[in-house]
Coordinates of C-alpha atoms in Angstrom, one line a residue:
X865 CA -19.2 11.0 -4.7
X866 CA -19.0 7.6 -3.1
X867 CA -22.5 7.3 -0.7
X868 CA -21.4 6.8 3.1
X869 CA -24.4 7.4 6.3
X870 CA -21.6 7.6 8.4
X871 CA -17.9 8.5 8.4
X872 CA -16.1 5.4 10.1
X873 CA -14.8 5.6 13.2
X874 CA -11.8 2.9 12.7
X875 CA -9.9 2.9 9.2
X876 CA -8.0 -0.4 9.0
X877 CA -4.2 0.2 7.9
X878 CA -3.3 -0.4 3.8
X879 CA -0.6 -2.4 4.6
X880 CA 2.6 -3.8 2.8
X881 CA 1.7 -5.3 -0.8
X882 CA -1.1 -8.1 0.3
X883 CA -0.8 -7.7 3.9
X884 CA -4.0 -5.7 3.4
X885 CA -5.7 -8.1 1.2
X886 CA -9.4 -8.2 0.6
X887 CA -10.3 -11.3 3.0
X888 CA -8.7 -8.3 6.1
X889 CA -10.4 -5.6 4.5
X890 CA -13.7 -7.0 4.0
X891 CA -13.8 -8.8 7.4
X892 CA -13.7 -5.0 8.9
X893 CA -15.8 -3.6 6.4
X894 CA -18.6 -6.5 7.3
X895 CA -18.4 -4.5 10.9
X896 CA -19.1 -1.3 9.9
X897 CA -15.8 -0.2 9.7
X898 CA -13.4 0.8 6.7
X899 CA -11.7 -2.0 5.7
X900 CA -8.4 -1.0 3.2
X901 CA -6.7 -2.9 0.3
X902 CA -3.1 -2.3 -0.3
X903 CA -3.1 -1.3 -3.9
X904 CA 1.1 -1.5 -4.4
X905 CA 2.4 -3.9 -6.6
X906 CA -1.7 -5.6 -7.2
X907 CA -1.0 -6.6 -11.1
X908 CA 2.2 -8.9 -10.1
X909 CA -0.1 -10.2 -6.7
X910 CA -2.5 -11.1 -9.4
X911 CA -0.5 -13.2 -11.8
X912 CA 0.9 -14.8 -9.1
X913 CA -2.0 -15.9 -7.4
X914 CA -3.0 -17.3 -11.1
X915 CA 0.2 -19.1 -11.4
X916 CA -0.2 -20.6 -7.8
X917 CA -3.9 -22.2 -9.4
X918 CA -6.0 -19.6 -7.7
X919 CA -7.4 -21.5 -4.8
X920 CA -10.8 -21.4 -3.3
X921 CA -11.6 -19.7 -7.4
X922 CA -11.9 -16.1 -5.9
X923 CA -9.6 -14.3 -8.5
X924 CA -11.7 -15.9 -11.1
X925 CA -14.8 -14.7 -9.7
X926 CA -13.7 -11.5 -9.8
X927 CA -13.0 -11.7 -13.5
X928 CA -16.0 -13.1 -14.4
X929 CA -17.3 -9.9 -12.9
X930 CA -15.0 -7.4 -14.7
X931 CA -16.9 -5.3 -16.9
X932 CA -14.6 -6.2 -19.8
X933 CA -14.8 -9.8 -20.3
X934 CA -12.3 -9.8 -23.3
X935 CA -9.5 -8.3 -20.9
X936 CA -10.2 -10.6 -18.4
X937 CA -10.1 -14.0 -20.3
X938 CA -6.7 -12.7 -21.6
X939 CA -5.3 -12.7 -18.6
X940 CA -6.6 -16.0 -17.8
X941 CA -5.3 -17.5 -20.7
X942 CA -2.2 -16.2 -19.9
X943 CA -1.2 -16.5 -16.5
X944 CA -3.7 -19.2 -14.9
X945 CA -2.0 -22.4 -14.4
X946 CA -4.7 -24.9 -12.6
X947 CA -1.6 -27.0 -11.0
X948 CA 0.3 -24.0 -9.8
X949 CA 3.6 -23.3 -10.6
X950 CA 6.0 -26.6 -10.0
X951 CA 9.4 -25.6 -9.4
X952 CA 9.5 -23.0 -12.1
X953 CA 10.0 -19.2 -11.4
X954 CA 6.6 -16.8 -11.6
X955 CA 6.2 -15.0 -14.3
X956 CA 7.1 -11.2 -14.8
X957 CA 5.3 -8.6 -16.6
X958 CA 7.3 -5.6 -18.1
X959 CA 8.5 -3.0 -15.7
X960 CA 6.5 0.1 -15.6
X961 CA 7.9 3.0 -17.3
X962 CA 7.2 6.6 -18.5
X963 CA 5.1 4.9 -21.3
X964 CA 3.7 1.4 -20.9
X965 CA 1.9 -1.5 -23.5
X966 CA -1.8 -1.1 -23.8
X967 CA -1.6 -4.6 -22.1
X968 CA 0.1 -3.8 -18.9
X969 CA -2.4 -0.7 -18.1
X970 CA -4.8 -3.2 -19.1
X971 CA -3.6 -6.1 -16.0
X972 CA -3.5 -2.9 -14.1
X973 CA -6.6 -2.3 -13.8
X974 CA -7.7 -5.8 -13.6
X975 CA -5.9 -6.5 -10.7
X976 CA -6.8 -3.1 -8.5
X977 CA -10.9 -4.1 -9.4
X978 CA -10.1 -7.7 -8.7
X979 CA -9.0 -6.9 -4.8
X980 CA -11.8 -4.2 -4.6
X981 CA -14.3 -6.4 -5.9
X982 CA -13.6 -9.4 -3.5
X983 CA -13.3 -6.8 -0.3
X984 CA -16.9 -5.5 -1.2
X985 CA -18.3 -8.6 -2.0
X986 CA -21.3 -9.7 -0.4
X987 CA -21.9 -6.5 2.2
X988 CA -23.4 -3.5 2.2
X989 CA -19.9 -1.8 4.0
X990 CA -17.5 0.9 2.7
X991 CA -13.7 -0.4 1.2
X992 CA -11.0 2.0 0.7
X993 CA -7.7 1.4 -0.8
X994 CA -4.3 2.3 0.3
X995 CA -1.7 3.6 -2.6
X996 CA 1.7 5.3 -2.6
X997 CA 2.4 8.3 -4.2
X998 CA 5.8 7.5 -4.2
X999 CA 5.0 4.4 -6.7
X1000 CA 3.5 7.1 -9.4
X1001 CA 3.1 5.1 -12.5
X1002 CA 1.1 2.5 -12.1
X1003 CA -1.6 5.1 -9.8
X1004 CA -3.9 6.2 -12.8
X1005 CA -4.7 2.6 -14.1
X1006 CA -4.8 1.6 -10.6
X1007 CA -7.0 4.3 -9.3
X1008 CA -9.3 3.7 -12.5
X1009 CA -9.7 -0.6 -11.6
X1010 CA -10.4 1.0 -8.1
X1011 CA -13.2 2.8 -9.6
X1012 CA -14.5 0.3 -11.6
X1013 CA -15.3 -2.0 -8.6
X1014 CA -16.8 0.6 -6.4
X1015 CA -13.7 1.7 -4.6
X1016 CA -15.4 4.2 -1.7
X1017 CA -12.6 6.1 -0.4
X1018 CA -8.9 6.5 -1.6
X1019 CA -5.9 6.6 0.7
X1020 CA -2.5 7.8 -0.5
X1021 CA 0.6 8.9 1.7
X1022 CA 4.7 8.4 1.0
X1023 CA 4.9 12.0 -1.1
X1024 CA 2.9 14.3 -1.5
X1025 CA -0.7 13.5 -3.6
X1026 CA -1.1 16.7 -5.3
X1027 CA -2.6 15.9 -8.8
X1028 CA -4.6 13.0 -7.4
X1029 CA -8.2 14.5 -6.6
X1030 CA -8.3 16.0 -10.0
X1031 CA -7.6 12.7 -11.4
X1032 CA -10.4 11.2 -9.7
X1033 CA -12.5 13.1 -11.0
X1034 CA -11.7 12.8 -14.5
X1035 CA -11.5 8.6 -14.0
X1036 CA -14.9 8.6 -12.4
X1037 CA -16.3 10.1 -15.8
X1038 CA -13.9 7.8 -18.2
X1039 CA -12.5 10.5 -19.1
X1040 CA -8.6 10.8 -19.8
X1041 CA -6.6 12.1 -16.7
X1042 CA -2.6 13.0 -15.8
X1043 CA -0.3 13.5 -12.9
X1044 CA 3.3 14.7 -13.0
X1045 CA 5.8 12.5 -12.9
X1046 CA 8.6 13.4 -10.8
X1047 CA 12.4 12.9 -12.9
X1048 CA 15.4 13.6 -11.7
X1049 CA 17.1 16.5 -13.4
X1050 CA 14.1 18.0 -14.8
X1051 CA 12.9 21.2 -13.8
X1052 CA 9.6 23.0 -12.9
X1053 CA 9.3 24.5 -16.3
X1054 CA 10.0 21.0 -18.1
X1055 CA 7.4 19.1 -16.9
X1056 CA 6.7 15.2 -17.8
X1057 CA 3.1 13.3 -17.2
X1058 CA 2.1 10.3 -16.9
X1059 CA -1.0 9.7 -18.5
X1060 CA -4.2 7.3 -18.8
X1061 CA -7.5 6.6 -21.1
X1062 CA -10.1 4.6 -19.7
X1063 CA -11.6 5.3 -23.3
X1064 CA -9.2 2.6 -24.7
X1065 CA -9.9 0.2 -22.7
X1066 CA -13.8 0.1 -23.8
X1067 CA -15.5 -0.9 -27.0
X1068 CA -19.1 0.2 -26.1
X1069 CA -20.5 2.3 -23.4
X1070 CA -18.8 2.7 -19.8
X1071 CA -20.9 1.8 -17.3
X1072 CA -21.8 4.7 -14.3
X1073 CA -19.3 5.0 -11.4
X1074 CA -19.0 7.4 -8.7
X1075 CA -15.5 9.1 -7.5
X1076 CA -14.1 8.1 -3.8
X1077 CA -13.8 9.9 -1.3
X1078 CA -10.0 11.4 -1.0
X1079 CA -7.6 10.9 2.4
X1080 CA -4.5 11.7 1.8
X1081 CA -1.7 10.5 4.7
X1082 CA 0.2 13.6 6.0
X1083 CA 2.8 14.2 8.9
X1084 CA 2.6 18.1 9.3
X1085 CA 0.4 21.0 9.3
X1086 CA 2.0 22.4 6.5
X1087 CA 1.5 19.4 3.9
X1088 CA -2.3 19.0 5.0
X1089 CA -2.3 22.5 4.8
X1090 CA -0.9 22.9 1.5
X1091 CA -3.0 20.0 0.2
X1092 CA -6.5 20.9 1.4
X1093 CA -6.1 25.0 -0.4
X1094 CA -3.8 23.7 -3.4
X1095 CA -4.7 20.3 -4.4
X1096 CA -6.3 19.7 -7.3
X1097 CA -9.7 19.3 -6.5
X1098 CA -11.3 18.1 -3.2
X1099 CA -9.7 16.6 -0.4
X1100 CA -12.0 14.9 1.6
X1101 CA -10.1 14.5 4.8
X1102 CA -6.8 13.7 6.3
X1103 CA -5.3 10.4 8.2
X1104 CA -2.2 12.1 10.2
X1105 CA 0.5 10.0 10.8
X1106 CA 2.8 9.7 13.6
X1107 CA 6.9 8.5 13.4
X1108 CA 5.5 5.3 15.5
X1109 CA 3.5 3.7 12.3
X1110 CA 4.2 0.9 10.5
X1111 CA 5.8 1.3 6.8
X1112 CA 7.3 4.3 5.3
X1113 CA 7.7 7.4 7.6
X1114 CA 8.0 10.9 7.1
X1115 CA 11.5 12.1 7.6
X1116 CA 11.9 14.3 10.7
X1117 CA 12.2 18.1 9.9
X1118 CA 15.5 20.0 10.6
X1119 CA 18.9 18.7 10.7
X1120 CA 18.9 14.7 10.6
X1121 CA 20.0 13.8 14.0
X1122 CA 20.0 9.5 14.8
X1123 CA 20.1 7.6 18.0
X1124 CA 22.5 4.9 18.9
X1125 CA 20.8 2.4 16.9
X1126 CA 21.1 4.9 13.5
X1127 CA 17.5 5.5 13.7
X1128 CA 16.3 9.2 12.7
X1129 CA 15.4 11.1 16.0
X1130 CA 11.7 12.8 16.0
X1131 CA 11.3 16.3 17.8
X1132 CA 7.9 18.6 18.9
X1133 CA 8.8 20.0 15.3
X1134 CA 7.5 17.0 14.0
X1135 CA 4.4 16.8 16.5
X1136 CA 1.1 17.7 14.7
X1137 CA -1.2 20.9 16.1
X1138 CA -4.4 19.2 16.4
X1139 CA -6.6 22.2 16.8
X1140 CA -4.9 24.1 13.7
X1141 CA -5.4 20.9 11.8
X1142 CA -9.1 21.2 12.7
X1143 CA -9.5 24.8 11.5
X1144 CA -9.4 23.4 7.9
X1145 CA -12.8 22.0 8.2
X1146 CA -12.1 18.6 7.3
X1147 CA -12.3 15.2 9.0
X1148 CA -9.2 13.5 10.6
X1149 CA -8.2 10.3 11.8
X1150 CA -5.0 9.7 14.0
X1151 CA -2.4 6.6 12.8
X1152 CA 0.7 5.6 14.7
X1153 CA 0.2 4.3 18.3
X1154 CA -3.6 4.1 18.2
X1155 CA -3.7 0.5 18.4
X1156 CA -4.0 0.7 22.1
X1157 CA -6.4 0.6 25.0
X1158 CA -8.2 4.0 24.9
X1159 CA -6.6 5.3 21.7
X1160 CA -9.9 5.7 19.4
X1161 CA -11.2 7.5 22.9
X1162 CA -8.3 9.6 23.1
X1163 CA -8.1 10.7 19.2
X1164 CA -12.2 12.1 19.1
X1165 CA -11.4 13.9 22.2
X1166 CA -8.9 15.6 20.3
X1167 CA -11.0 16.3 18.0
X1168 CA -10.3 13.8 15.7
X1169 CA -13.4 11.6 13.9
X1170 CA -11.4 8.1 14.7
X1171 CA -8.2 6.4 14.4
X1172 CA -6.0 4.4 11.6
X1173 CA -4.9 1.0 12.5
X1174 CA -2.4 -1.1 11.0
X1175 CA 0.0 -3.8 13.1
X1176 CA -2.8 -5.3 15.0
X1177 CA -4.1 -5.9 11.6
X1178 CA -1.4 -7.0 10.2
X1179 CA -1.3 -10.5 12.1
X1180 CA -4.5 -11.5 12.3
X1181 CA -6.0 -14.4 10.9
X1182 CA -7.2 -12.8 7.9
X1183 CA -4.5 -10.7 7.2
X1184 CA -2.2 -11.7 3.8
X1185 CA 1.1 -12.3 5.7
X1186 CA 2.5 -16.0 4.8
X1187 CA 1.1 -18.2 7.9
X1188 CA 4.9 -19.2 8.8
X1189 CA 6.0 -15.6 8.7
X1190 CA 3.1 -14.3 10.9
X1191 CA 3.0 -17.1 13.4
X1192 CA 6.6 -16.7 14.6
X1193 CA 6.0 -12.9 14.8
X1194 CA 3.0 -13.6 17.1
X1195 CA 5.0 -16.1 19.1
X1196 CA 8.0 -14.0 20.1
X1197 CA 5.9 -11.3 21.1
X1198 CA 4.4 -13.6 23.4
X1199 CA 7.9 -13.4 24.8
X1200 CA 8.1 -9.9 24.4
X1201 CA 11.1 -10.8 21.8
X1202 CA 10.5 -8.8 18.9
X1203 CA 11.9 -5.3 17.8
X1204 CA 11.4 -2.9 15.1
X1205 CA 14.0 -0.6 14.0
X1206 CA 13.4 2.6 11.7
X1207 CA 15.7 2.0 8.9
X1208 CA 16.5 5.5 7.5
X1209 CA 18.5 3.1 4.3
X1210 CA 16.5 0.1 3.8
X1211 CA 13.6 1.7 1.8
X1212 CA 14.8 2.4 -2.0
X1213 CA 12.7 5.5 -1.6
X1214 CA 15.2 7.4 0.7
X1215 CA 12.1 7.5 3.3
X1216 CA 12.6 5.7 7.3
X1217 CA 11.1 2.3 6.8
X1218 CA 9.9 0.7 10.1
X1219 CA 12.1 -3.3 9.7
X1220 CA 10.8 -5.8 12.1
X1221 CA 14.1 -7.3 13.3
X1222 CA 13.9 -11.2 12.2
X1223 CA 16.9 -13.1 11.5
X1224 CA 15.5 -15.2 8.4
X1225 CA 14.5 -11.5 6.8
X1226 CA 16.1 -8.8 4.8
X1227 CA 17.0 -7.0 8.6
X1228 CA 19.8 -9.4 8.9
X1229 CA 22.8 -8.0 7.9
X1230 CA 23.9 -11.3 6.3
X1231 CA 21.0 -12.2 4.5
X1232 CA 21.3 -9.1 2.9
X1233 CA 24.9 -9.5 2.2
X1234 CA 24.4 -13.2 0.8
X1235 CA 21.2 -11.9 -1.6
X1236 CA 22.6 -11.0 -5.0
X1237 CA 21.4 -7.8 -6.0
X1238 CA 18.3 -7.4 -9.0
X1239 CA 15.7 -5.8 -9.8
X1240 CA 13.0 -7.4 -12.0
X1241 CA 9.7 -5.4 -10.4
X1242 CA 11.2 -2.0 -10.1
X1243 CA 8.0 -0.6 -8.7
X1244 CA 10.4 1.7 -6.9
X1245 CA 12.6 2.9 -9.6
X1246 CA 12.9 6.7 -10.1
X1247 CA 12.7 8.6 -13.7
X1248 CA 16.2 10.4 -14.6
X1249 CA 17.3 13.0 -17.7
X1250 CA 19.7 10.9 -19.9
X1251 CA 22.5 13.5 -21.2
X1252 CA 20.2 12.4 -24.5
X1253 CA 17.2 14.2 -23.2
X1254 CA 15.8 10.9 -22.8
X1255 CA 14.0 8.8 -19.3
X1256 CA 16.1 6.8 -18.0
X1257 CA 15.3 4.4 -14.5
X1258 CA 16.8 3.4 -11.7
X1259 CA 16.7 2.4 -8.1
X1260 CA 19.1 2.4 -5.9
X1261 CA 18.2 -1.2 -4.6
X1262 CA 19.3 -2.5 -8.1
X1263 CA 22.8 -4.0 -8.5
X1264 CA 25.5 -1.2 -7.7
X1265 CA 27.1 -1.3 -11.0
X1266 CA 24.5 -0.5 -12.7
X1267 CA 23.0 2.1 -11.0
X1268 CA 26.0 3.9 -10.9
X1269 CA 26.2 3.5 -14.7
X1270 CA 22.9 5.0 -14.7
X1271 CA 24.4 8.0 -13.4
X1272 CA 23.5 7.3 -9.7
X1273 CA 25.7 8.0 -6.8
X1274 CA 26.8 4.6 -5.2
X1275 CA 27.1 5.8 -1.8
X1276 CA 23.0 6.1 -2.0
X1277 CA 23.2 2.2 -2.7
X1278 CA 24.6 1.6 1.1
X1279 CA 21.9 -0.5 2.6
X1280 CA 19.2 -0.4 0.1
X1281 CA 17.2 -3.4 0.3
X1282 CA 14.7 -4.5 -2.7
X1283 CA 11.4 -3.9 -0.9
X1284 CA 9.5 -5.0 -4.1
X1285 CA 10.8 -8.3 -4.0
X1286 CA 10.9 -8.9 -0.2
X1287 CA 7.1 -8.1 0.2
X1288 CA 5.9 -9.9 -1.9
X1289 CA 7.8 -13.1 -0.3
X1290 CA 6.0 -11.7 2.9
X1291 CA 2.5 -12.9 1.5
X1292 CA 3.9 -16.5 0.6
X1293 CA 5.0 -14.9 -3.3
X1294 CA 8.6 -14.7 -3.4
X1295 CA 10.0 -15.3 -6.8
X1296 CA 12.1 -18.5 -7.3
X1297 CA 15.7 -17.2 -8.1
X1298 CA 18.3 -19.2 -10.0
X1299 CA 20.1 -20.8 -7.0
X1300 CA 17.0 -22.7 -6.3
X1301 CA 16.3 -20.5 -3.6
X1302 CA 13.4 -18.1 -3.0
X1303 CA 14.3 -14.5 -2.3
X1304 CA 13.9 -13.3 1.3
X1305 CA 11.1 -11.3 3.3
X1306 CA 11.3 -7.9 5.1
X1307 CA 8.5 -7.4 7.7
X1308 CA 7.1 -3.7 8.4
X1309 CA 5.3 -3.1 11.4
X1310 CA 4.4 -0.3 13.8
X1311 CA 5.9 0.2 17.6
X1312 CA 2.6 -1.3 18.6
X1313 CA 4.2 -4.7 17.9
X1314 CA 6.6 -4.7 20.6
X1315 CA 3.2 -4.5 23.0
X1316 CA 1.5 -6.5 21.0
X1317 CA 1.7 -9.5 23.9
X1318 CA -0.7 -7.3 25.6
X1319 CA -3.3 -7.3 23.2
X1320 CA -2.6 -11.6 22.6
X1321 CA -2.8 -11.9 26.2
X1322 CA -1.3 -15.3 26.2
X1323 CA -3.8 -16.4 22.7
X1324 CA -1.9 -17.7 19.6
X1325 CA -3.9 -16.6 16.9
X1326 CA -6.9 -13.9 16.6
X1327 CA -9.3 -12.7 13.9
X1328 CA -10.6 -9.5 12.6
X1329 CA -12.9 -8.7 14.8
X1330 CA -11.3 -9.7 17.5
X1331 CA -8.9 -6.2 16.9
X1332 CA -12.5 -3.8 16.4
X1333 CA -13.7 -5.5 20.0
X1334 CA -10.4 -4.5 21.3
X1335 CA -10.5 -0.8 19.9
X1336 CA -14.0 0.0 21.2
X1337 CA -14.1 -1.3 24.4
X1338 CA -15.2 1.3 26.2
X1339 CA -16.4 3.2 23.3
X1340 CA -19.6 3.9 21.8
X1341 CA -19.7 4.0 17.8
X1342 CA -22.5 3.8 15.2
X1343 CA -21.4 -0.1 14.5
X1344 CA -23.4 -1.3 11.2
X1345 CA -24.2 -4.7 12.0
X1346 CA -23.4 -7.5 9.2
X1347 CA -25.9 -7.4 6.3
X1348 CA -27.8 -10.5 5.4
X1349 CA -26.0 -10.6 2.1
X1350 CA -22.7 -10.8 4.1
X1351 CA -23.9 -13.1 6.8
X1352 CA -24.8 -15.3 3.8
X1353 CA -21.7 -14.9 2.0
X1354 CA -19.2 -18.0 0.9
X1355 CA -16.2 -18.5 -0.8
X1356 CA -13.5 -17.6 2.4

């Protein structure tokens, strides 16, 4: 088991795909704090940043630090270009599938211990990272780059992270590991895995690692519940999630009812018991709402060891968001003009997705209409039975025709927005498409934003640490104070 003195009072949100990046989650780890990589989507974020020329050199510091050199220098060779990209498209790698190239595990795991690496670099602090469940196949390779670099705790919500302590365990000894993979029209008794060697990736001995600690993100008694007695191995704790967080949601429980603006309507159903939660034994920190005056107060008189913070994260000066993106976010709060609406279609994974209303983005209805339909990620795309007994893929973001060819149903197409490719535009990567143009962003963020005016308090711009201040005024924590090593650090 990752070391830790002390469990951290504020866990830093693993936002969007490189909203979390490792300059954000190092600058709250530095505190004392848990700073969080997003691990979603990690091996295109690192080919890209190659093909943009890698500035300041910090991907290549990290490779020169992967404990494989031969893997590293062949992604180099590959994907580096020194001038960036020109006006040419970024490269692709091959879509994940049931079973993948040697090669693609192999950037994988690259890119998850590149982001870990840089977030721990240079302190003595704890770094967790942030994956989906709902994104299974690249998770193993993922988890195991994690690993590698030192990863202390792993976070994991959008489903339900059953097979994943099990699986740590296993990667933290190089040993082989598996998790189910969920396909449509396959039943309990005709199960499919995903699986992954660490064994292949090495030619002499693996070097000592230790397994994280596991959170996994839950909205209900019964899922921690479930989780903490059936899991497969240890769960180390529980962030619980509120309808009012950034991202993907859990759906409300019961009949789906909406509001005027078609967004799903929450009940006390959907409320978490506290003190039940606490008769598990196990540590828990509150998300949704908790970036606010008094929240981290609020939560560990609840019972609760802290809180889970995401949206004041996401626009702060170290955060991954494009510059020009986050900017006009922060101004129109300061005018209190800025809404987010919980999408119940926009996310390819049928969960509510919190859309930052912006009229350049996705969340405008003609936008949307004018973007021609692909998909060449497909980090979202969902295993299916052929009528061959074969996997098939699809995602109902793709272009309708062909989903429906894939046996999909094309009413589940209405509204479905290509999350994979509008994130990664939301960190300054969107891919070049045909037209000349460059495909649109679609900005997630909590309720918190529409008061985040409050927190800016007339300021145009704000750091890391300026969001930690904010959370424990008023509060007193076990705050580690910057290492040497950290205070020494370059290379931001």
């Amino acid at each position: 088991m990752a070391a830790a003195a002390v469990l951290p009072s504020i866990i830093q949100g693993g936002m969007g795909v490189g909203v979390s990046n490792w300059r954000l989650a190092r600058a709250v780890s530095e505190r004392g704090h848990l700073g969080v990589v997003s691990g979603t989507c990690l091996d295109t974020v690192l080919i890209r940043r190659l093909a943009d020329g890698d500035p300041g050199g910090h991907v290549r510091q990290a490779l020169d630090a992967f404990p494989i050199p031969k893997i590293a220098q062949d992604v180099l060779d590959r994907f580096f270009q020194p001038e960036g990209p020109g006006d040419t498209a970024y490269p692709l790698l091959p879509m994940y599938r049931h079973v993948v190239s040697e090669f693609k595990q192999q950037v994988t795991v690259l890119a998850n211990f590149v982001e870990v690496f840089l977030a721990k670099h240079g302190h003595d602090g704890q770094v967790g990272i942030n994956l989906l469940t709902k994104v299974q196949m690249p998770n193993l390779p993922s988890l195991y780059g994690a690993i590698l670099a030192g990863v202390d705790y792993v976070l994991m919500g959008a489903g339900i992270p059953k097979d994943i302590p099990l699986a740590l365990e296993q990667l933290a000894k190089h040993l082989p590991a598996s998790i189910r993979l969920d396909v449509e029209g396959c039943s309990q008794n005709d199960p499919v895995e995903l699986q992954f060697d660490p064994e292949s990736l090495w030619d002499g001995p693996a070097p000592e690692v230790s397994r994280p600690r596991f959170l996994p993100i839950v909205a209900s008694n019964s899922l921690a519940t479930m989780l903490a007695k059936k899991a497969s191995g240890r769960v180390d704790g529980f962030i619980v999630e509120g309808p009012t967080a950034g991202g993907h949601n859990a759906p409300p429980r019961g009949q789906r009812v909406e509001n005027e603006k078609g967004e799903p309507l929450y009940t006390e159903r959907d409320v978490v018991d506290l003190d039940k939660l606490a008769r598990l034994g196990l540590p828990f920190w509150l998300a949704g709402g908790a970036g606010r005056p008094g929240a981290l107060r609020r939560a560990k008189d609840a019972g609760a060891q802290g809180i889970q913070v995401g949206t004041l994260f996401a626009f702060c000066d170290e955060s991954g968001l494009e510059p020009d993106i986050r900017a006009a976010v922060v101004e129109r709060s300061l005018t209190e003009k800025v809404d987010v609406l919980t999408d119940g279609r926009a996310s390819p994974t049928g969960f509510p997705f919190k859309v930052v209303q912006m009229g350049d983005s996705l969340a405008s209805q003609s936008v949307y209409e004018k973007r021609d339909r692909i998909c060449d990620l497909g980090y979202l795309r969902t295993a299916y039975r052929q009528p061959s007994g074969r996997l098939g893929f699809r995602c109902p973001a793709e272009p309708v025709e062909t989903y429906v060819k894939k046996g999909g149903a094309r009413e589940d197409t209405v509204g479905r927005k290509c999350l994979c490719n509008a994130l990664m535009a939301d960190i300054g990567h969107g891919q070049l498409k045909s037209d000349g143009s460059i495909e649109p962003h679609l900005l997630t963020a909590g309720d918190d934003l529409m008061i985040l005016h409050r927190f800016l308090d007339g300021r145009t711009s704000y750091s890391a640490a300026d969001v930690l201040d904010f959370l424990l005024d008023g509060v007193e924590t076990r705050e580690a104070a910057p290492t040497a090593a950290a205070a020494g650090a370059t290379g931001d």
